[in-house]
Amino acid sequence: MLNVRLAVARAVPDLFALPVAAPPAGDPAENQSAGREPAGGATAGDLLPHPLIERAGVAEEATAFLADAEHTGGAGTTHALPRPLRTPARLLLVGVGAGDEDGWRAAGAAVARAARKDPAVTVAVPPDADPAAVRALAEGAWLATYRYRLADDPPDKAPKLRTLTIAVDRPDAYRDALAAARSVAEMTMLARDLTNTPSAVKTPAWFAGKIRRAAARHAHLTVSVREPAQLAAEGFGGILAVGGGSSRPPCLVEVAWRPPAATAHVVLVGKGITFDTGGICIKPREGMKLMRKDMGGAAAVTAATIGAAALGLPVQVTALAPMAENAVSGNAARPGDVIRHYGGMTTEVLNTDAEGRLVLADALAYAVEHLAPDALVDVATLTGATSVALGKRTAALYSGSDTLAEALAEAGAAVGEPVWRMPLVDDYVEALGSDVADLVNATDVGGGSLMAALFLREFTGEARDRWAHLDMSAPAWSDSADGVLAKGATGWGVRSLLRWLESFSG
């Protein structure tokens, strides 16, 4: 993990990153009179002040270069200014946009990527910077430098960056912000690691073991695992049916954060399908290639709960991760089977590839009956249908609670994990009816994401008015490195959930 440190920088570094703010919108004539109108009509950004910039004697040179390079200060934009045989040997001008969290997070990611072939880089943060800026800067740098690779790097491709120094006047004023950024980044990386791991390794038992080890460092944090015999005795029919076709037994992982002064209890439920063949209704090859990501929801909720402990958040959190491999064998669930969920509801299985909702239903019903949540949120790589409407970067949010929906949307917007609220159309509930059971798990009426949400709602009981469902199949994976995202698993949901849980601190 990249070494990000705070320091009062006295020596001028070899690689010096200077934050640049986008100028405020206004009269172009005013911008021009302020010296911010370069050739071509673009408006140059504003170099943010720092004592080290003056000490290095680069302010005038950097300002002139801003105009010449038409650097607008847009968040995450970078321009490098080589200075051979001088110190610093290179200036890296990086945009922070409007200077909000998004801008500083983008800047941190951009600096880390631009400096990947250098051993160290120093970033000058203005003396009056808000701690949130330092937190976002560090978080962006850490997330952008994440890599998952099982083969050795070729010598010319391996990143060399080891240390990012944030130059501040008062390091003590920002230590808590840096610690918070590290905790959030570590938990996001944990979720990415869990999701990226090939399914040949990633059994339900393996996942449970990883969570036990990650949670062991924190007091007031416990992990319990229900194995198949206990699942059968307690009636978790959905988890058992989905996992029945695999030689790798299913389980239910429960992670509980119980701070002494908690005044609210949040339950997070995450889909944990370690590999999804589709079952008897088998997927085509293209549909299976990335199915190691189908436990991204379980990774997110367990990592977020461990993160709540790391941050010391004063809210009780329980994560439920129903884990199973949806495989094909003589023991696999068949279309037409009827399963009995925890609590007694029954489902006729019409599509064994609509398995995520079956395991989530058990966990939701258990949460409502035994955990008395003040808020109940499930997170799942549930349907590909959401990407048709919302693309690759936005998750679908379903909830009957305006308050809960707004809080989750605000948290997602703050950390750069956008969601879009979708309607829960009651007119479609009738289509979930079965001739032989309470519900069917698949319909032919369209609206795949909506129908899945309506199915899950049936298991929320008296917690229906404080439940939300996040369908995040598309944003759980990135096809390329971009900003804070590495290619592969994104760890989507960890940062949103932690920001939301932080709001319980008042």
mmCIF file of C-alpha atoms in Angstrom, residues 359-495:
data_model
loop_
_atom_site.group_PDB
_atom_site.id
_atom_site.type_symbol
_atom_site.label_atom_id
_atom_site.label_comp_id
_atom_site.label_asym_id
_atom_site.label_seq_id
_atom_site.Cartn_x
_atom_site.Cartn_y
_atom_site.Cartn_z
ATOM 1 C CA VAL A 359 -30.202 -16.063 -0.908
ATOM 2 C CA LEU A 360 -30.938 -12.415 -0.102
ATOM 3 C CA ALA A 361 -34.531 -13.308 0.787
ATOM 4 C CA ASP A 362 -33.350 -15.634 3.551
ATOM 5 C CA ALA A 363 -31.009 -13.028 4.987
ATOM 6 C CA LEU A 364 -33.585 -10.224 4.848
ATOM 7 C CA ALA A 365 -36.218 -12.348 6.570
ATOM 8 C CA TYR A 366 -33.732 -13.320 9.283
ATOM 9 C CA ALA A 367 -32.711 -9.685 9.793
ATOM 10 C CA VAL A 368 -36.305 -8.543 10.251
ATOM 11 C CA GLU A 369 -37.229 -11.364 12.630
ATOM 12 C CA HIS A 370 -34.137 -11.374 14.842
ATOM 13 C CA LEU A 371 -32.141 -8.148 14.508
ATOM 14 C CA ALA A 372 -34.779 -5.376 14.754
ATOM 15 C CA PRO A 373 -32.970 -2.996 12.375
ATOM 16 C CA ASP A 374 -33.564 0.735 12.413
ATOM 17 C CA ALA A 375 -32.484 0.650 8.765
ATOM 18 C CA LEU A 376 -32.127 -2.336 6.445
ATOM 19 C CA VAL A 377 -30.064 -2.041 3.247
ATOM 20 C CA ASP A 378 -29.188 -4.783 0.797
ATOM 21 C CA VAL A 379 -26.412 -4.460 -1.781
ATOM 22 C CA ALA A 380 -26.206 -6.838 -4.711
ATOM 23 C CA THR A 381 -24.799 -7.477 -8.168
ATOM 24 C CA LEU A 382 -28.333 -8.559 -8.902
ATOM 25 C CA THR A 383 -29.296 -7.754 -12.495
ATOM 26 C CA GLY A 384 -27.668 -6.680 -15.713
ATOM 27 C CA ALA A 385 -30.854 -4.779 -16.481
ATOM 28 C CA THR A 386 -29.700 -1.711 -14.541
ATOM 29 C CA SER A 387 -26.817 -1.066 -16.948
ATOM 30 C CA VAL A 388 -29.300 -0.637 -19.803
ATOM 31 C CA ALA A 389 -30.898 2.301 -18.030
ATOM 32 C CA LEU A 390 -28.018 3.675 -15.963
ATOM 33 C CA GLY A 391 -24.788 2.643 -17.666
ATOM 34 C CA LYS A 392 -21.618 1.347 -16.016
ATOM 35 C CA ARG A 393 -21.056 3.876 -13.238
ATOM 36 C CA THR A 394 -24.450 4.368 -11.580
ATOM 37 C CA ALA A 395 -26.262 1.932 -9.284
ATOM 38 C CA ALA A 396 -30.022 1.589 -9.027
ATOM 39 C CA LEU A 397 -31.627 2.508 -5.710
ATOM 40 C CA TYR A 398 -35.044 1.230 -4.647
ATOM 41 C CA SER A 399 -36.720 2.266 -1.412
ATOM 42 C CA GLY A 400 -40.116 3.182 -0.073
ATOM 43 C CA SER A 401 -38.491 5.627 2.353
ATOM 44 C CA ASP A 402 -37.714 9.091 1.028
ATOM 45 C CA THR A 403 -35.497 9.799 4.038
ATOM 46 C CA LEU A 404 -33.396 6.665 3.632
ATOM 47 C CA ALA A 405 -33.187 7.024 -0.148
ATOM 48 C CA GLU A 406 -32.020 10.638 0.123
ATOM 49 C CA ALA A 407 -29.416 9.789 2.763
ATOM 50 C CA LEU A 408 -27.944 6.972 0.676
ATOM 51 C CA ALA A 409 -27.967 9.101 -2.474
ATOM 52 C CA GLU A 410 -26.207 11.964 -0.678
ATOM 53 C CA ALA A 411 -23.555 9.596 0.676
ATOM 54 C CA GLY A 412 -22.978 8.113 -2.760
ATOM 55 C CA ALA A 413 -22.689 11.543 -4.361
ATOM 56 C CA ALA A 414 -20.197 12.685 -1.713
ATOM 57 C CA VAL A 415 -17.784 9.813 -2.364
ATOM 58 C CA GLY A 416 -18.216 9.523 -6.119
ATOM 59 C CA GLU A 417 -20.455 6.438 -6.177
ATOM 60 C CA PRO A 418 -23.655 7.793 -7.755
ATOM 61 C CA VAL A 419 -27.040 6.106 -7.453
ATOM 62 C CA TRP A 420 -30.326 6.801 -9.173
ATOM 63 C CA ARG A 421 -33.609 6.173 -7.429
ATOM 64 C CA MET A 422 -35.947 3.887 -9.364
ATOM 65 C CA PRO A 423 -39.685 3.392 -8.844
ATOM 66 C CA LEU A 424 -41.214 0.502 -6.911
ATOM 67 C CA VAL A 425 -44.312 -0.021 -9.049
ATOM 68 C CA ASP A 426 -46.930 -1.874 -7.018
ATOM 69 C CA ASP A 427 -48.922 -2.749 -10.138
ATOM 70 C CA TYR A 428 -46.296 -5.359 -11.003
ATOM 71 C CA VAL A 429 -46.450 -7.266 -7.697
ATOM 72 C CA GLU A 430 -49.245 -9.454 -9.070
ATOM 73 C CA ALA A 431 -46.820 -10.863 -11.643
ATOM 74 C CA LEU A 432 -44.779 -12.407 -8.806
ATOM 75 C CA GLY A 433 -47.659 -14.711 -7.882
ATOM 76 C CA SER A 434 -47.337 -18.508 -8.196
ATOM 77 C CA ASP A 435 -49.933 -21.255 -8.517
ATOM 78 C CA VAL A 436 -48.030 -23.492 -6.093
ATOM 79 C CA ALA A 437 -46.029 -21.123 -3.864
ATOM 80 C CA ASP A 438 -46.154 -17.619 -2.419
ATOM 81 C CA LEU A 439 -43.906 -16.158 -5.119
ATOM 82 C CA VAL A 440 -41.989 -16.889 -8.295
ATOM 83 C CA ASN A 441 -38.384 -15.805 -8.643
ATOM 84 C CA ALA A 442 -38.631 -14.750 -12.286
ATOM 85 C CA THR A 443 -41.285 -13.315 -14.586
ATOM 86 C CA ASP A 444 -41.669 -12.525 -18.271
ATOM 87 C CA VAL A 445 -43.104 -9.033 -17.843
ATOM 88 C CA GLY A 446 -39.764 -7.211 -18.272
ATOM 89 C CA GLY A 447 -38.301 -4.685 -15.849
ATOM 90 C CA GLY A 448 -35.816 -7.198 -14.469
ATOM 91 C CA SER A 449 -34.286 -4.926 -11.843
ATOM 92 C CA LEU A 450 -37.675 -3.656 -10.688
ATOM 93 C CA MET A 451 -39.113 -7.177 -10.406
ATOM 94 C CA ALA A 452 -36.112 -8.297 -8.371
ATOM 95 C CA ALA A 453 -36.575 -5.349 -6.006
ATOM 96 C CA LEU A 454 -40.280 -6.081 -5.605
ATOM 97 C CA PHE A 455 -39.462 -9.730 -4.856
ATOM 98 C CA LEU A 456 -37.000 -8.740 -2.136
ATOM 99 C CA ARG A 457 -39.456 -6.278 -0.623
ATOM 100 C CA GLU A 458 -41.780 -9.187 0.148
ATOM 101 C CA PHE A 459 -39.232 -10.404 2.711
ATOM 102 C CA THR A 460 -38.758 -7.131 4.574
ATOM 103 C CA GLY A 461 -41.897 -7.504 6.707
ATOM 104 C CA GLU A 462 -42.405 -4.748 9.223
ATOM 105 C CA ALA A 463 -39.098 -3.152 8.162
ATOM 106 C CA ARG A 464 -40.465 -2.350 4.697
ATOM 107 C CA ASP A 465 -40.678 1.365 5.488
ATOM 108 C CA ARG A 466 -36.965 1.530 6.350
ATOM 109 C CA TRP A 467 -35.499 -0.785 3.704
ATOM 110 C CA ALA A 468 -33.455 0.065 0.620
ATOM 111 C CA HIS A 469 -32.085 -2.088 -2.195
ATOM 112 C CA LEU A 470 -28.954 -1.164 -4.171
ATOM 113 C CA ASP A 471 -28.534 -3.029 -7.470
ATOM 114 C CA MET A 472 -24.873 -2.455 -8.347
ATOM 115 C CA SER A 473 -23.915 -5.128 -10.854
ATOM 116 C CA ALA A 474 -22.446 -2.756 -13.455
ATOM 117 C CA PRO A 475 -20.475 -0.359 -11.202
ATOM 118 C CA ALA A 476 -18.984 -3.307 -9.282
ATOM 119 C CA TRP A 477 -16.503 -3.768 -12.140
ATOM 120 C CA SER A 478 -14.408 -1.382 -14.240
ATOM 121 C CA ASP A 479 -13.070 -2.335 -17.659
ATOM 122 C CA SER A 480 -10.198 0.130 -17.364
ATOM 123 C CA ALA A 481 -8.215 2.154 -14.856
ATOM 124 C CA ASP A 482 -9.878 5.545 -14.500
ATOM 125 C CA GLY A 483 -9.579 8.058 -11.673
ATOM 126 C CA VAL A 484 -9.863 6.220 -8.360
ATOM 127 C CA LEU A 485 -10.897 3.017 -10.138
ATOM 128 C CA ALA A 486 -8.438 0.282 -10.980
ATOM 129 C CA LYS A 487 -9.204 -2.169 -13.758
ATOM 130 C CA GLY A 488 -11.295 -4.958 -12.263
ATOM 131 C CA ALA A 489 -13.323 -4.895 -9.068
ATOM 132 C CA THR A 490 -14.171 -1.410 -7.817
ATOM 133 C CA GLY A 491 -15.202 -2.217 -4.248
ATOM 134 C CA TRP A 492 -18.383 -0.301 -5.018
ATOM 135 C CA GLY A 493 -20.524 0.425 -1.990
ATOM 136 C CA VAL A 494 -17.891 0.388 0.746
ATOM 137 C CA ARG A 495 -17.249 4.126 0.618
#
